[in-house]
Amino acid sequence: MSSIKEKVTQGGLPTAVDFENGHTQLGTVNDVQNLTILGYKPELRRNRSMFTLLFQSLAIAAIPYGFGGPLISAIYGGGQLPMFLGWIVVLILDECIALSLSELASRYPTSAGPYYWSFQLASPKYRTVLSFITGWTWLIGNWTITLSVNFGFASMLAAAISLFEPDFAVEAWQLLLIFYAVCVLTFFLVAFGNKMLPMVDTICAVFTAISIIVTCICLSVKADVGRHSPSYTLGHYDTTLSGWDNFSFWIGILPSAYTFSAMGMITSMAEECSDPTLKLPNALSLCVPVGGIAGLFFIIPLCATLPDLSDILGAPVGQALPYIFGVVMGTPGGGLALTVLVLIITLFCSISITVAASRTTWAFARDNAIPLAHLWSRIDERHGTPIWALGLTTLIEMLLGLINLGSSSAFLAFVSVGVISLAVSYGIPIIISLLHNRKEVNSARWTMGGYIGLVVNLLTVVWIAFEVVLFSMPTALPVTDVSMNYAIVVFVGFMVLSAIWYGVYARKVYRGPPESDGLTVDT
């Protein structure tokens, strides 16, 4: 017998309901009921699986760009040792973050993410304020890390041009125009291509894997400046370049830490996949090991064929990767070909990370936490996407991009602010959970258990604290006006602005997300 289908409207969004099989475009009956328990009505289409969530997290990591974009820090940090060993160290520590977030995402699978978790875990006396602080930290991290990816594309493109025109000096306004073009292109793809986005993430995963293999083969075969011995490839360490002496190793792990810094952003996709209590934490916990193994096939050939470190420090626009590709391949054309692969991956990353950032903006507006919340919380009925929140995300990026016209060092602080803000927003709910003896996450469907979970959570908190300090430090000494890292100043500035907004108006209207006990094994 054919199933009975009927058109109904939920929250203003038309959806086809299949009563016989219990499915709608907004999820199964169980998905709808679970989201209701969490305090929200279904508004987004559940068109993602565990694998497409995993692919989105890998697209956001964008290993060749995530590691290659800020690679100059690893060169200052000593070269091969922090590149290779630093990658291994960061994989272990970032997997602790991923596992800790996975438990929370399983207990409270909503697009609200960390600020929702903080609200549910904290005591009633402090929950609203803690939720507001976490939410704004989370939102700022989403906006600034997305900004860093889009502007990174512009910088890498300028560096690619310099392979053919060594005397080419890109102007700040030219970088800004390229950045704006990426922002506008990404906006239209995300706003009107919602049905295709899971496929885009899948294509990105395949393309990234192929690109890593191609890069590995090309660098290993060509090696125009020679191949280093295995001991040199994995262990060379020059402490004279950064001025930090033996601490240089930690400066050198910054590219590795940046690569997986935004992995938690896929928690904002919780309302777009079915059975998120299992699929979301599975995807999140697999991102680091899968991406980490793939990254070794990119990093080791780089270490084995790396030119002289002092020469790399003079790379145009501070982009080491295109310079290395050009030198190792022996021709500008060969370097450009490999750089184009990274640029395409970066564009994929821009799409995937913008999707996640727009969902975060929408979720925070849904809980009445930002100005004009009623506007940014709207869902476009035709495309099933929060287009207004996406527009706000894009506008904020473009406005912040103007800072580069006045000060490149001040602008670069926003890259570090993205990592710092995301890390702090991860840490707040984890710390609150620890203070409550992990009683909430221990009963989630996806959990590490009491003892292992405690150890992993503690390592996570220590790593986050160190990461905040690390991304606040200048890459090289002595510090100048140009090399100064203003990240912590910018971060505090954002927090002050959010505090002013809370004191002036938000405290009167923001009551936090809906109160809920979350979803447990017994739910």
Short mmCIF file of C-alpha atoms in Angstrom, two decimals:
data_model
loop_
_atom_site.label_atom_id
_atom_site.label_comp_id
_atom_site.label_asym_id
_atom_site.label_seq_id
_atom_site.Cartn_x
_atom_site.Cartn_y
_atom_site.Cartn_z
CA MET A 1 0.00 0.00 0.00
CA SER A 2 1.38 3.38 -0.91
CA SER A 3 2.17 5.75 1.92
CA ILE A 4 -0.14 8.66 2.64
CA LYS A 5 1.55 12.03 2.14
CA GLU A 6 0.28 15.43 3.18
CA LYS A 7 1.51 19.01 3.09
CA VAL A 8 1.74 20.68 6.47
CA THR A 9 3.54 23.72 7.81
CA GLN A 10 5.81 23.77 10.85
CA GLY A 11 7.25 27.07 11.92
CA GLY A 12 6.34 28.60 8.56
CA LEU A 13 8.34 26.02 6.57
CA PRO A 14 6.38 23.77 4.20
CA THR A 15 7.33 20.14 4.49
CA ALA A 16 6.18 16.86 3.03
CA VAL A 17 5.14 14.41 5.72
CA ASP A 18 5.17 10.64 5.14
CA PHE A 19 2.91 9.33 7.90
CA GLU A 20 3.44 5.65 7.09
CA ASN A 21 7.22 5.76 7.30
CA GLY A 22 7.46 8.54 9.87
CA HIS A 23 9.64 10.82 7.76
CA THR A 24 9.51 14.52 6.94
CA GLN A 25 12.00 16.89 5.35
CA LEU A 26 12.55 18.09 8.91
CA GLY A 27 13.54 14.60 10.10
CA THR A 28 11.93 11.47 11.45
CA VAL A 29 9.18 11.61 14.05
CA ASN A 30 11.82 10.69 16.63
CA ASP A 31 14.05 13.58 15.50
CA VAL A 32 11.16 16.01 15.78
CA GLN A 33 10.24 14.73 19.24
CA ASN A 34 13.83 14.90 20.46
CA LEU A 35 14.27 18.48 19.27
CA THR A 36 11.01 19.37 21.02
CA ILE A 37 12.43 17.89 24.24
CA LEU A 38 15.44 20.19 23.77
CA GLY A 39 13.04 23.13 23.54
CA TYR A 40 13.01 23.99 19.85
CA LYS A 41 10.68 23.47 16.90
CA PRO A 42 12.13 21.91 13.72
CA GLU A 43 12.95 24.50 11.06
CA LEU A 44 15.95 23.16 9.13
CA ARG A 45 15.93 20.27 6.67
CA ARG A 46 17.75 17.16 7.81
CA ASN A 47 19.67 16.37 4.65
CA ARG A 48 23.00 15.29 6.15
CA SER A 49 24.40 11.93 7.19
CA MET A 50 27.26 10.97 9.50
CA PHE A 51 29.61 10.79 6.51
CA THR A 52 28.63 14.19 5.08
CA LEU A 53 29.12 15.70 8.56
CA LEU A 54 32.56 14.07 8.70
CA PHE A 55 33.34 15.36 5.23
CA GLN A 56 32.21 18.85 6.27
CA SER A 57 34.51 18.76 9.29
CA LEU A 58 37.40 17.67 7.04
CA ALA A 59 36.48 20.41 4.55
CA ILE A 60 36.65 22.94 7.40
CA ALA A 61 40.05 21.56 8.46
CA ALA A 62 41.18 21.76 4.80
CA ILE A 63 44.55 20.23 5.67
CA PRO A 64 46.69 21.58 2.79
CA TYR A 65 45.39 25.09 3.49
CA GLY A 66 44.90 24.76 7.25
CA PHE A 67 48.51 23.66 7.68
CA GLY A 68 49.97 25.46 4.66
CA GLY A 69 48.36 28.88 5.14
CA PRO A 70 50.13 29.73 8.44
CA LEU A 71 53.16 27.53 7.61
CA ILE A 72 55.52 30.48 8.05
CA SER A 73 55.04 30.08 11.83
CA ALA A 74 56.42 26.52 11.65
CA ILE A 75 59.44 27.83 9.76
CA TYR A 76 60.10 30.44 12.45
CA GLY A 77 59.53 27.68 15.01
CA GLY A 78 62.42 25.59 13.76
CA GLY A 79 61.32 23.74 10.64
CA GLN A 80 60.91 19.98 10.36
CA LEU A 81 60.67 18.90 14.01
CA PRO A 82 57.71 21.14 14.96
CA MET A 83 56.11 20.41 11.58
CA PHE A 84 56.19 16.62 12.01
CA LEU A 85 56.32 15.98 15.76
CA GLY A 86 54.15 19.03 16.43
CA TRP A 87 51.49 17.55 14.15
CA ILE A 88 51.47 14.32 16.19
CA VAL A 89 51.28 16.19 19.51
CA VAL A 90 48.42 18.40 18.30
CA LEU A 91 46.51 15.39 16.94
CA ILE A 92 46.51 13.77 20.38
CA LEU A 93 45.48 16.93 22.20
CA ASP A 94 42.88 18.01 19.63
CA GLU A 95 41.34 14.55 19.71
CA CYS A 96 40.82 15.12 23.43
CA ILE A 97 38.86 18.26 22.53
CA ALA A 98 36.89 16.36 19.89
CA LEU A 99 35.97 13.55 22.29
CA SER A 100 34.96 16.03 25.00
CA LEU A 101 32.74 17.96 22.58
CA SER A 102 31.26 14.72 21.22
CA GLU A 103 29.82 13.79 24.62
CA LEU A 104 28.19 17.19 25.03
CA ALA A 105 26.86 17.16 21.46
CA SER A 106 25.31 13.74 22.09
CA ARG A 107 23.53 14.89 25.27
CA TYR A 108 22.40 18.22 23.78
CA PRO A 109 22.32 17.96 19.94
CA THR A 110 21.12 21.41 18.87
CA SER A 111 22.53 24.06 16.53
CA ALA A 112 23.05 26.26 19.58
CA GLY A 113 26.13 24.27 20.56
CA PRO A 114 28.42 25.38 23.41
CA TYR A 115 26.27 28.18 24.83
CA TYR A 116 23.30 25.78 25.08
CA TRP A 117 25.52 23.26 26.85
CA SER A 118 26.76 25.90 29.32
CA PHE A 119 23.19 26.92 30.14
CA GLN A 120 22.00 23.38 30.82
CA LEU A 121 25.07 22.40 32.86
CA ALA A 122 25.50 25.50 35.03
CA SER A 123 23.64 26.28 38.24
CA PRO A 124 20.43 28.34 37.83
CA LYS A 125 22.07 31.35 39.49
CA TYR A 126 24.80 31.72 36.84
CA ARG A 127 23.47 29.87 33.81
CA THR A 128 22.10 32.87 31.89
CA VAL A 129 25.28 34.95 32.17
CA LEU A 130 27.56 31.97 31.45
CA SER A 131 25.44 31.06 28.45
CA PHE A 132 25.63 34.63 27.13
CA ILE A 133 29.42 34.76 27.57
CA THR A 134 29.88 31.36 25.93
CA GLY A 135 27.54 32.31 23.10
CA TRP A 136 29.29 35.54 22.21
CA THR A 137 32.70 33.88 22.47
CA TRP A 138 31.41 31.11 20.21
CA LEU A 139 29.89 33.58 17.74
CA ILE A 140 33.03 35.75 17.57
CA GLY A 141 35.11 32.62 17.00
CA ASN A 142 32.85 31.52 14.15
CA TRP A 143 32.94 34.91 12.48
CA THR A 144 36.69 35.52 12.79
CA ILE A 145 37.84 32.01 11.84
CA THR A 146 35.64 32.21 8.72
CA LEU A 147 37.16 35.60 8.00
CA SER A 148 40.66 34.11 8.30
CA VAL A 149 39.87 31.40 5.72
CA ASN A 150 38.44 33.81 3.16
CA PHE A 151 41.27 36.28 3.58
CA GLY A 152 43.77 33.43 3.53
CA PHE A 153 42.51 32.58 0.04
CA ALA A 154 43.26 36.13 -1.09
CA SER A 155 46.78 36.05 0.41
CA MET A 156 47.62 32.68 -1.13
CA LEU A 157 46.36 33.81 -4.54
CA ALA A 158 48.62 36.86 -4.35
CA ALA A 159 51.55 34.61 -3.42
CA ALA A 160 50.77 32.36 -6.39
CA ILE A 161 50.96 35.35 -8.74
CA SER A 162 54.38 36.22 -7.34
CA LEU A 163 55.69 32.87 -8.62
CA PHE A 164 55.60 34.36 -12.12
CA GLU A 165 56.10 38.00 -11.10
CA PRO A 166 58.70 38.04 -8.30
CA ASP A 167 58.62 41.84 -8.18
CA PHE A 168 54.85 41.92 -7.82
CA ALA A 169 53.82 43.63 -4.58
CA VAL A 170 50.14 43.23 -3.86
CA GLU A 171 48.39 46.28 -2.45
CA ALA A 172 46.09 46.07 0.56
CA TRP A 173 43.09 47.19 -1.51
CA GLN A 174 43.75 44.43 -4.06
CA LEU A 175 43.73 41.80 -1.32
CA LEU A 176 40.51 43.30 -0.02
CA LEU A 177 38.80 43.04 -3.42
CA ILE A 178 39.80 39.39 -3.79
CA PHE A 179 38.54 38.76 -0.27
CA TYR A 180 35.23 40.46 -1.06
CA ALA A 181 34.84 38.36 -4.21
CA VAL A 182 35.28 35.16 -2.18
CA CYS A 183 32.75 36.37 0.42
CA VAL A 184 30.12 37.19 -2.21
CA LEU A 185 30.64 33.94 -4.12
CA THR A 186 30.40 31.92 -0.93
CA PHE A 187 27.25 33.76 0.13
CA PHE A 188 25.37 32.86 -3.04
CA LEU A 189 26.51 29.24 -3.04
CA VAL A 190 25.49 28.73 0.60
CA ALA A 191 22.26 30.74 0.36
CA PHE A 192 20.81 29.07 -2.72
CA GLY A 193 22.57 25.70 -2.92
CA ASN A 194 21.46 24.06 0.32
CA LYS A 195 20.40 20.84 -1.43
CA MET A 196 23.85 20.51 -3.00
CA LEU A 197 25.95 21.35 0.06
CA PRO A 198 26.29 17.76 1.38
CA MET A 199 27.51 16.74 -2.08
CA VAL A 200 29.92 19.70 -2.10
CA ASP A 201 31.44 18.47 1.18
CA THR A 202 31.78 14.95 -0.27
CA ILE A 203 33.45 16.27 -3.42
CA CYS A 204 35.79 18.34 -1.24
CA ALA A 205 36.84 15.26 0.76
CA VAL A 206 37.63 13.32 -2.41
CA PHE A 207 39.40 16.27 -4.05
CA THR A 208 41.48 16.90 -0.91
CA ALA A 209 42.59 13.26 -0.79
CA ILE A 210 43.56 13.32 -4.46
CA SER A 211 45.38 16.65 -4.04
CA ILE A 212 47.41 15.33 -1.10
CA ILE A 213 48.44 12.27 -3.12
CA VAL A 214 49.36 14.41 -6.14
CA THR A 215 51.37 16.82 -3.96
CA CYS A 216 53.13 13.93 -2.22
CA ILE A 217 54.18 12.38 -5.53
CA CYS A 218 55.20 15.65 -7.20
CA LEU A 219 57.34 16.89 -4.31
CA SER A 220 58.95 13.49 -3.75
CA VAL A 221 59.78 12.93 -7.42
CA LYS A 222 60.87 16.44 -8.38
CA ALA A 223 62.71 17.60 -5.21
CA ASP A 224 64.62 20.26 -7.16
CA VAL A 225 66.62 21.41 -4.11
CA GLY A 226 67.40 17.87 -2.98
CA ARG A 227 66.05 15.35 -0.50
CA HIS A 228 66.93 15.33 3.16
CA SER A 229 67.93 12.25 5.15
CA PRO A 230 65.20 10.59 7.27
CA SER A 231 66.71 11.95 10.49
CA TYR A 232 66.87 15.48 9.06
CA THR A 233 63.37 15.17 7.55
CA LEU A 234 61.74 14.34 10.86
CA GLY A 235 64.11 15.87 13.37
CA HIS A 236 65.80 19.04 12.08
CA TYR A 237 65.24 21.85 14.56
CA ASP A 238 66.64 25.37 14.18
CA THR A 239 66.06 27.44 17.33
CA THR A 240 67.73 30.59 16.01
CA LEU A 241 64.98 31.91 13.74
CA SER A 242 62.20 33.01 16.09
CA GLY A 243 64.20 34.41 18.98
CA TRP A 244 62.31 32.10 21.35
CA ASP A 245 65.24 29.63 21.64
CA ASN A 246 64.03 26.21 22.87
CA PHE A 247 60.44 27.45 23.15
CA SER A 248 60.47 27.79 19.35
CA PHE A 249 58.99 24.30 19.03
CA TRP A 250 55.68 25.53 20.44
CA ILE A 251 55.65 28.48 18.05
CA GLY A 252 56.16 25.92 15.30
CA ILE A 253 53.03 23.94 16.16
CA LEU A 254 50.73 26.89 15.45
CA PRO A 255 49.85 25.67 11.91
CA SER A 256 48.89 22.24 13.28
CA ALA A 257 46.76 23.80 16.01
CA TYR A 258 45.07 26.15 13.52
CA THR A 259 44.17 23.27 11.20
CA PHE A 260 41.74 21.56 13.58
CA SER A 261 40.74 24.63 15.62
CA ALA A 262 37.30 24.92 13.98
CA MET A 263 36.32 21.23 14.02
CA GLY A 264 33.71 21.91 16.73
CA MET A 265 31.79 24.17 14.37
CA ILE A 266 29.97 21.17 12.89
CA THR A 267 27.99 20.95 16.13
CA SER A 268 25.91 23.79 14.65
CA MET A 269 24.69 21.27 12.04
CA ALA A 270 22.97 19.11 14.69
CA GLU A 271 19.48 20.03 13.48
CA GLU A 272 20.30 19.07 9.89
CA CYS A 273 21.07 15.38 10.37
CA SER A 274 18.92 12.50 11.58
CA ASP A 275 19.75 10.74 14.85
CA PRO A 276 22.30 13.43 15.84
CA THR A 277 22.90 11.89 19.29
CA LEU A 278 25.10 9.30 17.56
CA LYS A 279 25.92 10.58 14.08
CA LEU A 280 27.19 14.00 15.17
CA PRO A 281 29.62 12.73 17.86
CA ASN A 282 30.79 9.95 15.55
CA ALA A 283 31.64 12.48 12.83
CA LEU A 284 33.27 14.86 15.29
CA SER A 285 35.42 12.19 16.94
CA LEU A 286 36.61 10.82 13.57
CA CYS A 287 37.69 14.17 12.12
CA VAL A 288 41.09 14.37 13.83
CA PRO A 289 42.30 10.77 13.26
CA VAL A 290 41.14 10.67 9.63
CA GLY A 291 42.48 14.15 8.88
CA GLY A 292 45.61 13.51 10.89
CA ILE A 293 46.62 10.42 8.93
CA ALA A 294 45.91 12.17 5.63
CA GLY A 295 47.97 15.14 6.78
CA LEU A 296 51.08 13.03 7.27
CA PHE A 297 51.13 12.32 3.52
CA PHE A 298 51.24 16.07 2.98
CA ILE A 299 53.62 17.07 5.75
CA ILE A 300 56.35 14.42 5.44
CA PRO A 301 57.10 15.16 1.73
CA LEU A 302 57.26 18.85 2.64
CA CYS A 303 59.75 18.13 5.42
CA ALA A 304 61.83 15.90 3.15
CA THR A 305 62.19 18.50 0.39
CA LEU A 306 62.10 21.77 2.34
CA PRO A 307 64.44 24.52 1.04
CA ASP A 308 66.69 26.52 3.34
CA LEU A 309 64.55 27.87 6.20
CA SER A 310 66.00 31.39 6.14
CA ASP A 311 65.09 31.70 2.45
CA ILE A 312 61.47 30.69 3.13
CA LEU A 313 61.11 33.51 5.68
CA GLY A 314 61.27 35.99 2.79
CA ALA A 315 58.29 34.44 0.99
CA PRO A 316 55.89 37.00 -0.58
CA VAL A 317 52.83 38.02 1.49
CA GLY A 318 54.12 35.80 4.31
CA GLN A 319 52.82 32.74 2.43
CA ALA A 320 55.47 30.02 2.67
CA LEU A 321 53.63 27.23 0.83
CA PRO A 322 53.52 28.69 -2.72
CA TYR A 323 57.17 29.69 -2.38
CA ILE A 324 58.15 26.16 -1.28
CA PHE A 325 56.14 24.62 -4.13
CA GLY A 326 57.85 26.88 -6.67
CA VAL A 327 61.36 26.16 -5.40
CA VAL A 328 60.90 22.39 -4.94
CA MET A 329 59.17 21.94 -8.31
CA GLY A 330 61.88 23.98 -10.02
CA THR A 331 59.51 26.00 -12.20
CA PRO A 332 56.85 28.65 -11.54
CA GLY A 333 54.37 26.55 -13.50
CA GLY A 334 54.92 23.50 -11.32
CA GLY A 335 54.58 25.57 -8.15
CA LEU A 336 51.45 27.24 -9.48
CA ALA A 337 49.83 23.90 -10.32
CA LEU A 338 50.20 22.65 -6.75
CA THR A 339 49.12 26.01 -5.34
CA VAL A 340 45.94 25.93 -7.45
CA LEU A 341 45.03 22.62 -5.82
CA VAL A 342 45.33 24.27 -2.40
CA LEU A 343 43.32 27.29 -3.56
CA ILE A 344 40.47 25.05 -4.69
CA ILE A 345 40.52 23.26 -1.33
CA THR A 346 40.47 26.66 0.40
CA LEU A 347 37.38 27.65 -1.59
CA PHE A 348 35.66 24.43 -0.53
CA CYS A 349 36.67 25.23 3.05
CA SER A 350 35.19 28.70 2.72
CA ILE A 351 31.84 27.23 1.69
CA SER A 352 31.73 24.62 4.47
CA ILE A 353 32.87 26.93 7.26
CA THR A 354 30.46 29.67 6.16
CA VAL A 355 27.59 27.19 6.33
CA ALA A 356 28.50 26.33 9.94
CA ALA A 357 29.02 29.99 10.93
CA SER A 358 25.65 31.00 9.51
CA ARG A 359 23.90 28.27 11.53
CA THR A 360 25.63 29.49 14.69
CA THR A 361 24.50 33.06 14.00
CA TRP A 362 20.94 31.88 13.35
CA ALA A 363 20.82 29.76 16.51
CA PHE A 364 22.06 32.58 18.75
CA ALA A 365 19.53 34.96 17.20
CA ARG A 366 16.79 32.38 17.73
CA ASP A 367 17.45 32.69 21.47
CA ASN A 368 17.25 36.49 21.26
CA ALA A 369 20.91 37.12 22.10
CA ILE A 370 21.97 39.54 19.34
CA PRO A 371 20.54 42.87 18.11
CA LEU A 372 17.64 42.57 15.63
CA ALA A 373 17.32 38.90 16.56
CA HIS A 374 13.89 38.59 14.96
CA LEU A 375 15.46 39.34 11.57
CA TRP A 376 18.53 37.09 11.77
CA SER A 377 16.48 34.14 13.08
CA ARG A 378 14.31 33.90 9.97
CA ILE A 379 14.45 30.81 7.76
CA ASP A 380 13.99 31.21 4.02
CA GLU A 381 11.03 28.94 3.21
CA ARG A 382 12.04 28.23 -0.38
CA HIS A 383 15.63 27.20 0.23
CA GLY A 384 15.40 26.06 3.85
CA THR A 385 18.39 28.14 4.94
CA PRO A 386 18.89 31.04 7.40
CA ILE A 387 19.71 33.52 4.64
CA TRP A 388 19.45 36.59 6.88
CA ALA A 389 21.91 35.11 9.39
CA LEU A 390 24.18 34.19 6.48
CA GLY A 391 23.96 37.77 5.24
CA LEU A 392 24.93 39.10 8.67
CA THR A 393 27.88 36.70 8.87
CA THR A 394 29.09 37.82 5.44
CA LEU A 395 28.60 41.51 6.26
CA ILE A 396 30.57 41.24 9.52
CA GLU A 397 33.43 39.55 7.64
CA MET A 398 33.51 42.25 4.97
CA LEU A 399 33.50 45.05 7.53
CA LEU A 400 36.30 43.47 9.56
CA GLY A 401 38.26 43.02 6.34
CA LEU A 402 38.52 46.81 6.03
CA ILE A 403 40.91 46.80 9.00
CA ASN A 404 43.62 45.39 6.73
CA LEU A 405 43.66 48.70 4.84
CA GLY A 406 44.88 50.43 7.98
CA SER A 407 47.03 47.83 9.71
CA SER A 408 48.02 44.37 8.50
CA SER A 409 49.31 43.41 11.97
CA ALA A 410 46.04 44.43 13.62
CA PHE A 411 44.14 42.43 11.01
CA LEU A 412 46.30 39.33 11.52
CA ALA A 413 45.21 39.40 15.15
CA PHE A 414 41.75 38.33 13.98
CA VAL A 415 43.20 35.03 12.76
CA SER A 416 44.46 34.26 16.26
CA VAL A 417 41.25 35.60 17.81
CA GLY A 418 39.29 32.98 15.87
CA VAL A 419 41.29 30.15 17.43
CA ILE A 420 41.26 31.71 20.91
CA SER A 421 37.51 32.36 20.88
CA LEU A 422 36.62 28.88 19.65
CA ALA A 423 38.93 27.29 22.21
CA VAL A 424 37.44 29.30 25.10
CA SER A 425 33.89 28.48 23.98
CA TYR A 426 34.82 24.77 23.95
CA GLY A 427 36.41 25.04 27.38
CA ILE A 428 33.61 26.74 29.33
CA PRO A 429 30.99 23.92 29.11
CA ILE A 430 33.69 21.26 29.58
CA ILE A 431 34.86 22.94 32.80
CA ILE A 432 31.28 23.26 34.05
CA SER A 433 30.73 19.56 33.29
CA LEU A 434 33.86 18.67 35.26
CA LEU A 435 32.65 20.73 38.23
CA HIS A 436 29.47 18.63 38.19
CA ASN A 437 31.46 15.37 38.12
CA ARG A 438 30.41 14.76 34.49
CA LYS A 439 27.04 13.41 35.65
CA GLU A 440 25.19 14.76 32.58
CA VAL A 441 27.54 13.46 29.87
CA ASN A 442 27.97 10.08 31.59
CA SER A 443 24.34 9.31 30.74
CA ALA A 444 24.52 10.48 27.12
CA ARG A 445 24.12 7.94 24.31
CA TRP A 446 27.72 8.65 23.23
CA THR A 447 30.08 8.80 26.18
CA MET A 448 33.66 7.93 27.12
CA GLY A 449 32.74 6.71 30.59
CA GLY A 450 33.75 8.08 33.96
CA TYR A 451 37.51 7.49 34.26
CA ILE A 452 38.61 7.93 30.63
CA GLY A 453 36.27 10.88 30.24
CA LEU A 454 37.74 12.60 33.29
CA VAL A 455 41.32 12.22 32.04
CA VAL A 456 40.41 13.38 28.53
CA ASN A 457 38.48 16.40 29.86
CA LEU A 458 41.38 17.46 32.09
CA LEU A 459 43.86 17.20 29.21
CA THR A 460 41.44 19.22 27.10
CA VAL A 461 41.22 22.06 29.62
CA VAL A 462 45.01 22.22 30.04
CA TRP A 463 45.55 22.21 26.26
CA ILE A 464 42.94 24.93 25.71
CA ALA A 465 44.54 27.14 28.36
CA PHE A 466 47.96 26.69 26.76
CA GLU A 467 46.51 27.25 23.28
CA VAL A 468 45.05 30.60 24.33
CA VAL A 469 48.47 31.70 25.58
CA LEU A 470 50.23 30.35 22.50
CA PHE A 471 48.01 32.18 20.00
CA SER A 472 48.46 35.41 21.97
CA MET A 473 52.25 35.39 21.56
CA PRO A 474 54.26 37.04 18.77
CA THR A 475 55.82 34.61 16.31
CA ALA A 476 59.27 36.21 16.43
CA LEU A 477 61.37 38.27 18.82
CA PRO A 478 62.23 41.08 19.27
CA VAL A 479 58.69 42.43 19.02
CA THR A 480 58.04 45.33 16.65
CA ASP A 481 54.90 47.24 15.71
CA VAL A 482 54.50 44.87 12.76
CA SER A 483 55.26 41.58 14.54
CA MET A 484 53.24 42.38 17.67
CA ASN A 485 50.34 39.99 18.27
CA TYR A 486 47.27 42.01 19.22
CA ALA A 487 45.00 38.95 19.46
CA ILE A 488 44.35 39.09 23.19
CA VAL A 489 43.60 42.83 22.95
CA VAL A 490 41.08 42.25 20.18
CA PHE A 491 39.55 39.30 22.06
CA VAL A 492 39.12 41.34 25.24
CA GLY A 493 37.71 44.19 23.15
CA PHE A 494 35.04 41.92 21.70
CA MET A 495 34.18 40.64 25.17
CA VAL A 496 33.86 44.20 26.49
CA LEU A 497 31.50 45.10 23.64
CA SER A 498 29.35 42.02 24.33
CA ALA A 499 29.33 42.89 28.06
CA ILE A 500 28.16 46.43 27.26
CA TRP A 501 25.42 45.01 25.03
CA TYR A 502 24.35 42.68 27.83
CA GLY A 503 24.30 45.45 30.42
CA VAL A 504 22.48 47.97 28.25
CA TYR A 505 19.82 45.77 26.69
CA ALA A 506 20.39 42.01 26.36
CA ARG A 507 19.92 41.27 30.08
CA LYS A 508 16.35 42.50 29.73
CA VAL A 509 15.45 40.15 26.88
CA TYR A 510 17.93 37.26 26.95
CA ARG A 511 16.76 34.44 29.19
CA GLY A 512 19.04 31.79 27.73
CA PRO A 513 18.02 28.85 25.56
CA PRO A 514 15.06 26.64 26.59
CA GLU A 515 15.70 24.64 29.74
CA SER A 516 16.08 20.91 29.06
CA ASP A 517 17.53 17.78 30.64
CA GLY A 518 18.89 16.79 27.23
CA LEU A 519 18.75 13.39 25.57
CA THR A 520 19.99 10.35 27.48
CA VAL A 521 20.26 6.62 26.84
CA ASP A 522 16.73 6.24 28.17
CA THR A 523 15.20 9.05 26.07
#
